mmCIF file of C-alpha atoms in Angstrom:
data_model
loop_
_atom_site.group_PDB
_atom_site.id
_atom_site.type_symbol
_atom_site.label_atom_id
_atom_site.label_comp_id
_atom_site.label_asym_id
_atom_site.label_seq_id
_atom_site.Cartn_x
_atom_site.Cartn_y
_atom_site.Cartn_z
ATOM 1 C CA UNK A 1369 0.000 0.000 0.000
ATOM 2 C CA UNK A 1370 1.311 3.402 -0.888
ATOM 3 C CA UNK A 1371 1.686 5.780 2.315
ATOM 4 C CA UNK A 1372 3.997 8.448 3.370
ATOM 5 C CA UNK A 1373 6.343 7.442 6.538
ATOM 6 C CA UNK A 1374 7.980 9.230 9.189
ATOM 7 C CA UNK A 1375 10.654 8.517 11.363
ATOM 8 C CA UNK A 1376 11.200 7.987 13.816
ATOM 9 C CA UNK A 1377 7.755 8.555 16.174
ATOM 10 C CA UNK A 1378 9.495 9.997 19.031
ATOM 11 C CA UNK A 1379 13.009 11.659 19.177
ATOM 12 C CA UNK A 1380 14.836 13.795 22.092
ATOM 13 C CA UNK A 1381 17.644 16.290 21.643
ATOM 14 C CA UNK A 1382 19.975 17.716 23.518
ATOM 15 C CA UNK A 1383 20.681 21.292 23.687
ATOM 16 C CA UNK A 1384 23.126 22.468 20.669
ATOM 17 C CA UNK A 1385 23.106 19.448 18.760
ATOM 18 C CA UNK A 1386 21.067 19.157 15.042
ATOM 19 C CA UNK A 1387 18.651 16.363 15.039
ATOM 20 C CA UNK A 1388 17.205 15.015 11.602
ATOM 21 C CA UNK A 1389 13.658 14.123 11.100
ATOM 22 C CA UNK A 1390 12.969 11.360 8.626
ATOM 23 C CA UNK A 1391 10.129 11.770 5.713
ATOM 24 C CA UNK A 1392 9.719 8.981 2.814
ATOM 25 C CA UNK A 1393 6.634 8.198 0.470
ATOM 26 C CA UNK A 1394 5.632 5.968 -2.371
ATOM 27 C CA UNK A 1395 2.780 7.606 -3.661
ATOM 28 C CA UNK A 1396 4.385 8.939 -6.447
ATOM 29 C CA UNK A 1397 3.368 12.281 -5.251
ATOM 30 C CA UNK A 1398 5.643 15.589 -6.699
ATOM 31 C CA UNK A 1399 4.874 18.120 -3.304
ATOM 32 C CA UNK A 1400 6.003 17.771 -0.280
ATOM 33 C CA UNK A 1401 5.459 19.718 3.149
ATOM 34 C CA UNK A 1402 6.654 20.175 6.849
ATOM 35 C CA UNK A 1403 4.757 21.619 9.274
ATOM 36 C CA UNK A 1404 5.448 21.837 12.841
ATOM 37 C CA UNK A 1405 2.210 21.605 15.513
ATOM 38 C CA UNK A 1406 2.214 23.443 18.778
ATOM 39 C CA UNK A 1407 -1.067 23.083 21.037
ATOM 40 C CA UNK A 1408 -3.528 26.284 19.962
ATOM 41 C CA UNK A 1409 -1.833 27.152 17.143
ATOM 42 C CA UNK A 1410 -2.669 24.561 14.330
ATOM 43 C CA UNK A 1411 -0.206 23.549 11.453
ATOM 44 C CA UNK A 1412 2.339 26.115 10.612
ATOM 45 C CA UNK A 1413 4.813 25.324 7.470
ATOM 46 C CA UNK A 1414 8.341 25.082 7.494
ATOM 47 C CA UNK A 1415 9.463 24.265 4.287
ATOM 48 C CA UNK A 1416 7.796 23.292 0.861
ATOM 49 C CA UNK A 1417 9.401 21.842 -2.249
ATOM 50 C CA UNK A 1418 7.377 21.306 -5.283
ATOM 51 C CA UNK A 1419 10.143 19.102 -7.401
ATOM 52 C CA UNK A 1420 13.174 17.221 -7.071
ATOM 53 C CA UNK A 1421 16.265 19.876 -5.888
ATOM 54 C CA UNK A 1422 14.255 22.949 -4.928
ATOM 55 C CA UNK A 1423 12.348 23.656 -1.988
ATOM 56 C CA UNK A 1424 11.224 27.146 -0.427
ATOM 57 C CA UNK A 1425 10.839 28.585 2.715
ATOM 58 C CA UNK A 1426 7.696 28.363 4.511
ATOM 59 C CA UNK A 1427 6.238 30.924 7.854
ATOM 60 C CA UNK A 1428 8.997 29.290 10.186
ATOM 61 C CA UNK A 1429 12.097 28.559 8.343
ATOM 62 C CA UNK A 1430 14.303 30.066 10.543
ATOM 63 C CA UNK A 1431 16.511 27.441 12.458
ATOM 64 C CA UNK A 1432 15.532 24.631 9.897
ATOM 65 C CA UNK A 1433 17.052 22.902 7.034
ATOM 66 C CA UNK A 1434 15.881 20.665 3.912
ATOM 67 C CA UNK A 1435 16.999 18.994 1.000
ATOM 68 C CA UNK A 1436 15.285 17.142 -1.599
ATOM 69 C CA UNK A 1437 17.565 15.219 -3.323
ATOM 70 C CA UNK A 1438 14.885 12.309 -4.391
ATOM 71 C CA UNK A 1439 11.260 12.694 -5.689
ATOM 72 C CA UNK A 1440 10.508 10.068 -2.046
ATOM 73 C CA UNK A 1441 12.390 11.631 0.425
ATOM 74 C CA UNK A 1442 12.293 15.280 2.202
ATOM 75 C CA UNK A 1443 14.150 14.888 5.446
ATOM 76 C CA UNK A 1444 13.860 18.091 8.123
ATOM 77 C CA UNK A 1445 17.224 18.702 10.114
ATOM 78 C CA UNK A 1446 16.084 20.884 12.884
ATOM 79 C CA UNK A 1447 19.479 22.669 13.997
ATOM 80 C CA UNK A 1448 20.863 24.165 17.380
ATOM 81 C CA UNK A 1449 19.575 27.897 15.873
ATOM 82 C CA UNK A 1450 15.825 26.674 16.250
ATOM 83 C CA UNK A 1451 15.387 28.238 19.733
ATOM 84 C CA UNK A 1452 12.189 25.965 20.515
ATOM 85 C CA UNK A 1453 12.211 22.969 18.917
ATOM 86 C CA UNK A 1454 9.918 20.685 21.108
ATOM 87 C CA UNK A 1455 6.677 20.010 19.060
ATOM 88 C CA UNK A 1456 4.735 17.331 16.710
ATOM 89 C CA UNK A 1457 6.402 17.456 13.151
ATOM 90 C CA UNK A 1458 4.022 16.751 10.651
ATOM 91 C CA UNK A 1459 5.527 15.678 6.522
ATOM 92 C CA UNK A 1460 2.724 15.565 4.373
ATOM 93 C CA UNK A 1461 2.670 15.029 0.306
ATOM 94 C CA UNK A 1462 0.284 15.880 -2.472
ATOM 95 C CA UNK A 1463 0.164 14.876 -6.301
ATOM 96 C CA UNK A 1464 1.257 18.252 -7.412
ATOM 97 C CA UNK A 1465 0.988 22.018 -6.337
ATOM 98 C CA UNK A 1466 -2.667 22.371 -7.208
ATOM 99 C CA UNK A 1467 -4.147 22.167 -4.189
ATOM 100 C CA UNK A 1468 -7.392 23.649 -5.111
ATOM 101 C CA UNK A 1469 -7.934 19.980 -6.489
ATOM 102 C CA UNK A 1470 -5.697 17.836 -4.371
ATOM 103 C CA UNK A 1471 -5.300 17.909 -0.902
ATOM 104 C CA UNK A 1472 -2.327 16.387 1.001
ATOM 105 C CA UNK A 1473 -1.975 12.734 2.685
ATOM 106 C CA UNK A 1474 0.002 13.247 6.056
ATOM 107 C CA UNK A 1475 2.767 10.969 7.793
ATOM 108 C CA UNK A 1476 2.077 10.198 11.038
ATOM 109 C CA UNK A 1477 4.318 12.838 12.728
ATOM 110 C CA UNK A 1478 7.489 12.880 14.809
ATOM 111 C CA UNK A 1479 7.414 14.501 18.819
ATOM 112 C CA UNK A 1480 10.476 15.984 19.012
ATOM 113 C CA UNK A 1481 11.325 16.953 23.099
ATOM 114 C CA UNK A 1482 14.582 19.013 23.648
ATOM 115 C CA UNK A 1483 16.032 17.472 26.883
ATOM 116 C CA UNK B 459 -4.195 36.978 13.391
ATOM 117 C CA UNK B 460 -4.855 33.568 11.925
ATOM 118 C CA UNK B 461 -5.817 34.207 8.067
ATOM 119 C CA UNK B 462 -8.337 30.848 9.274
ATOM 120 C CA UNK B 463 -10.332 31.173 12.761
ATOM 121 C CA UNK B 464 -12.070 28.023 13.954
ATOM 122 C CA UNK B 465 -14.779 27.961 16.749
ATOM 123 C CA UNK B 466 -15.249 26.598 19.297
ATOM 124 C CA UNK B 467 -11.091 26.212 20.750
ATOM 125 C CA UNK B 468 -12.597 22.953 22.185
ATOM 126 C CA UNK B 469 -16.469 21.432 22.790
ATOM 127 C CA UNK B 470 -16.930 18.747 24.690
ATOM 128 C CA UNK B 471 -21.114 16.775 24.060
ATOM 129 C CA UNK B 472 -23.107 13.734 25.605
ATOM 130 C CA UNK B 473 -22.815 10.809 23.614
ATOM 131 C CA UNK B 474 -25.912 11.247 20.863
ATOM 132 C CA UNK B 475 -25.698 15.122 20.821
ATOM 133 C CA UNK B 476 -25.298 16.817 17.814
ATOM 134 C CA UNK B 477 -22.883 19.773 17.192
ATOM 135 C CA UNK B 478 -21.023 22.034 14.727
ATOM 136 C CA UNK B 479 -17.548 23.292 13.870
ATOM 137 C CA UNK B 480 -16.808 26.089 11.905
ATOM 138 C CA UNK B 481 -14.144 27.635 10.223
ATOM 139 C CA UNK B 482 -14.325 31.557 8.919
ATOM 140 C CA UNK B 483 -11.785 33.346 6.726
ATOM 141 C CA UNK B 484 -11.768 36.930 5.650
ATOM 142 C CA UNK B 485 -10.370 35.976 1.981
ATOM 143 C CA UNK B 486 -11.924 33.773 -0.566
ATOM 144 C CA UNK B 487 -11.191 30.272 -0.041
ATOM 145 C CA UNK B 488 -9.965 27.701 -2.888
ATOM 146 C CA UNK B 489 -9.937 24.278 -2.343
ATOM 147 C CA UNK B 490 -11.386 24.026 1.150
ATOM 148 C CA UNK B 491 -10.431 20.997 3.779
ATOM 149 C CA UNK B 492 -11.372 19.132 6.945
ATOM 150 C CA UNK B 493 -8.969 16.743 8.710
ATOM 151 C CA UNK B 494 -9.401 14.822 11.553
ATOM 152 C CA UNK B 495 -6.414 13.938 14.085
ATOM 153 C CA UNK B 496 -6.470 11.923 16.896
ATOM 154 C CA UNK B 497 -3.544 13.223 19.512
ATOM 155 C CA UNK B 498 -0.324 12.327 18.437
ATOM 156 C CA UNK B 499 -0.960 11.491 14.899
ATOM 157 C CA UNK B 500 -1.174 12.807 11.806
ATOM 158 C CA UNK B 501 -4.427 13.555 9.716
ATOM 159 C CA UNK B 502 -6.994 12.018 8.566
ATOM 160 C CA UNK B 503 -8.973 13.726 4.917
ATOM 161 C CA UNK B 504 -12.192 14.003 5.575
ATOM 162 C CA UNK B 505 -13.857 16.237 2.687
ATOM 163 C CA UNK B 506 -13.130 18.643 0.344
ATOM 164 C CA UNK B 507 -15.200 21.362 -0.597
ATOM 165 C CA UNK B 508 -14.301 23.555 -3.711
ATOM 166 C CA UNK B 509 -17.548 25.645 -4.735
ATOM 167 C CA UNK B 510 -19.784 27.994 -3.212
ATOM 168 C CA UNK B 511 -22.837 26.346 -1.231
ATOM 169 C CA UNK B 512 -21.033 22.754 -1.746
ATOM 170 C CA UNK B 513 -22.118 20.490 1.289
ATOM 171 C CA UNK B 514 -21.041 16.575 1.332
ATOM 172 C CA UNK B 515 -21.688 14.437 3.621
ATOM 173 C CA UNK B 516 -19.864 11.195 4.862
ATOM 174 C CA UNK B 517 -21.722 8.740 7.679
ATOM 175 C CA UNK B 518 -23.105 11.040 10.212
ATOM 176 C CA UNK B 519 -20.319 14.122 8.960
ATOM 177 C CA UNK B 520 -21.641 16.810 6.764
ATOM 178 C CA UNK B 521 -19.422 19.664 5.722
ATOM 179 C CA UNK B 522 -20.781 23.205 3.796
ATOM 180 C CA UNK B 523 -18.929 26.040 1.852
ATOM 181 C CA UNK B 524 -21.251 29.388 2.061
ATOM 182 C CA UNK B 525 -21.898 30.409 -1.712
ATOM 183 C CA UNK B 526 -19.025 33.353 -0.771
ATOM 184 C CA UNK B 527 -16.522 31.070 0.151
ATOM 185 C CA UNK B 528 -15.578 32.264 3.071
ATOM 186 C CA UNK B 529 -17.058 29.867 5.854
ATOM 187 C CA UNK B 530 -17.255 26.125 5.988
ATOM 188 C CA UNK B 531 -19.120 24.544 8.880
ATOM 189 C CA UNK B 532 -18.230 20.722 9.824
ATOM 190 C CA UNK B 533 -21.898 19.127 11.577
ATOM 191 C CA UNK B 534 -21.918 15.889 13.037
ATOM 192 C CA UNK B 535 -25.058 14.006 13.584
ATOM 193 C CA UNK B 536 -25.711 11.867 16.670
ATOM 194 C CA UNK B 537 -22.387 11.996 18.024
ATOM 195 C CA UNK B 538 -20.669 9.176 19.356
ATOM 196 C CA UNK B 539 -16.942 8.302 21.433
ATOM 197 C CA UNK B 540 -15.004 7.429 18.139
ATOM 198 C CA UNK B 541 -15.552 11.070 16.756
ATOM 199 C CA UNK B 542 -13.860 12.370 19.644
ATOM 200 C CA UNK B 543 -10.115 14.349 18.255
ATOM 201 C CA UNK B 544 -8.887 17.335 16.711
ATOM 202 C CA UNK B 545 -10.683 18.900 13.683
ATOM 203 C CA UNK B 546 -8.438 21.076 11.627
ATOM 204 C CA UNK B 547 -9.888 22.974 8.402
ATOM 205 C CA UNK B 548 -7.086 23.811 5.646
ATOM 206 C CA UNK B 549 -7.010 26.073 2.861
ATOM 207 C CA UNK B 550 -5.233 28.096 0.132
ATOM 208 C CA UNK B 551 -5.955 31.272 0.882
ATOM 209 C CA UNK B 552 -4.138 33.005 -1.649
ATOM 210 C CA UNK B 553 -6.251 34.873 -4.602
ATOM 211 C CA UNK B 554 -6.778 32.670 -7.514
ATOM 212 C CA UNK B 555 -5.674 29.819 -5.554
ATOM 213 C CA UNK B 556 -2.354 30.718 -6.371
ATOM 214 C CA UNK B 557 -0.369 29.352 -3.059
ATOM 215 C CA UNK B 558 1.616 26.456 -5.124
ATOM 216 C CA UNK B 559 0.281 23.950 -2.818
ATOM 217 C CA UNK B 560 0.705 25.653 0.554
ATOM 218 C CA UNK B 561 -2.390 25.431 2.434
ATOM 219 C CA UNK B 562 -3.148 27.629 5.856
ATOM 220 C CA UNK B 563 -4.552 25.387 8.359
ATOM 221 C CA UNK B 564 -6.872 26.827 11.069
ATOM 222 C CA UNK B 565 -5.691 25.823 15.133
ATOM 223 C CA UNK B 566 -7.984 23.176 15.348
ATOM 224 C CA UNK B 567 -11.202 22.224 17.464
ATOM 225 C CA UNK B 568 -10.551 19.625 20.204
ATOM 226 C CA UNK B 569 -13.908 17.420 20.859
ATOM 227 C CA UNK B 570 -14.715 15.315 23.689
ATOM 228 C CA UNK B 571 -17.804 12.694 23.140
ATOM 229 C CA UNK B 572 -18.666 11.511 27.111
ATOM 230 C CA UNK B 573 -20.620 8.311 26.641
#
């Protein structure tokens, strides 16, 4: 079955040190999306890339990194400049940029706790 | 300000009551969506709603877009436990549906179903 996976579910950081968050699907899909979730305040997006080896920045990007190197894979490195990193990371991936058609399938998220 | 407000922040109903969600913007909206999420994970599609004074319905969920396209409303019928989560409306907000993909998500609705 075709699905979009994140990895891992749970993952803890230490102060200073870059952490990367793991996104892979097989749906064929060309978009891609991070968004980070903090209670009350919803989705907000990180980064975006639309095709292979370009990606923009979303409302957050600051103290986040992405690369998109494959059409399945957009990994998040969340690095020492995010100031406060602990939330629920959320990939998600649609069949192109249209989403006045298409909406996105989600991941099931990472919890990333700064310890 | 979010560009999408959702009300209530949270509702909590007896098993078997009915209730509504709703989810206002002050822009047009193209390509409108309702997720579910249960805590911890990522979301679930529920509908999508594209023209004005579109309403679907799915088991005891119906969803509307007012003919301006500026409020959906998510209603659920006889509620029971399993409906109990997070409902998050999404949308492109941008004129002409022009966002390249990025939808604005509103903060969510937490609901409670006691039995």
């Amino acid at each position: 079955d075709g699905g979009i996976t994140q990895s891992p579910k749970y993952l803890f950081r230490k102060e200073g040190q870059n952490v990367t968050l793991s996104c892979e699907q097989n749906l064929n899909h060309d978009a891609m999306y991070w968004y980070r979730q903090d209670p009350g305040q919803g989705l907000r997006l990180i980064y975006y890339s639309q095709i292979v080896n370009d990606f923009q920045k979303g409302d957050i990007a600051e103290g986040y990194s992405v690369s998109r190197e494959k059409k399945e894979s957009f990994p998040l490195t969340v690095t020492s400049a995010q100031k406060n990193p602990t939330a629920f990371y959320l990939c998600a991936s649609s069949i192109s940029g249209d989403t006045a058609n298409y909406g996105y399938t989600f991941g099931s998220g990472t919890r990333l706790t700064v310890v | 300000s979010q560009e999408l407000e959702q009300s209530p922040q949270s509702l909590i109903v007896q098993e078997g009551k009915n209730l509504t969600i709703n989810c206002t913007s002050s822009k047009t909206l193209y390509g409108l969506y309702w997720y579910k999420q249960k805590y911890g994970e990522g979301l679930i599609f529920l509908m999508m709603l594209q023209k004005g004074g579109e309403e679907k319905s799915h088991e005891k969920i119906t969803a509307k877009l007012d003919e301006k396209k500026q409020q959906s409303s998510l209603h659920i019928t006889a509620s029971q436990p399993s409906h109990a989560g997070i409902y998050l409306c999404g949308a492109d907000v941008n004129a002409g549906g022009t966002s390249y993909g990025k939808l604005t998500f509103g903060q969510g609705t937490i609901l409670t179903v006691h039995p």
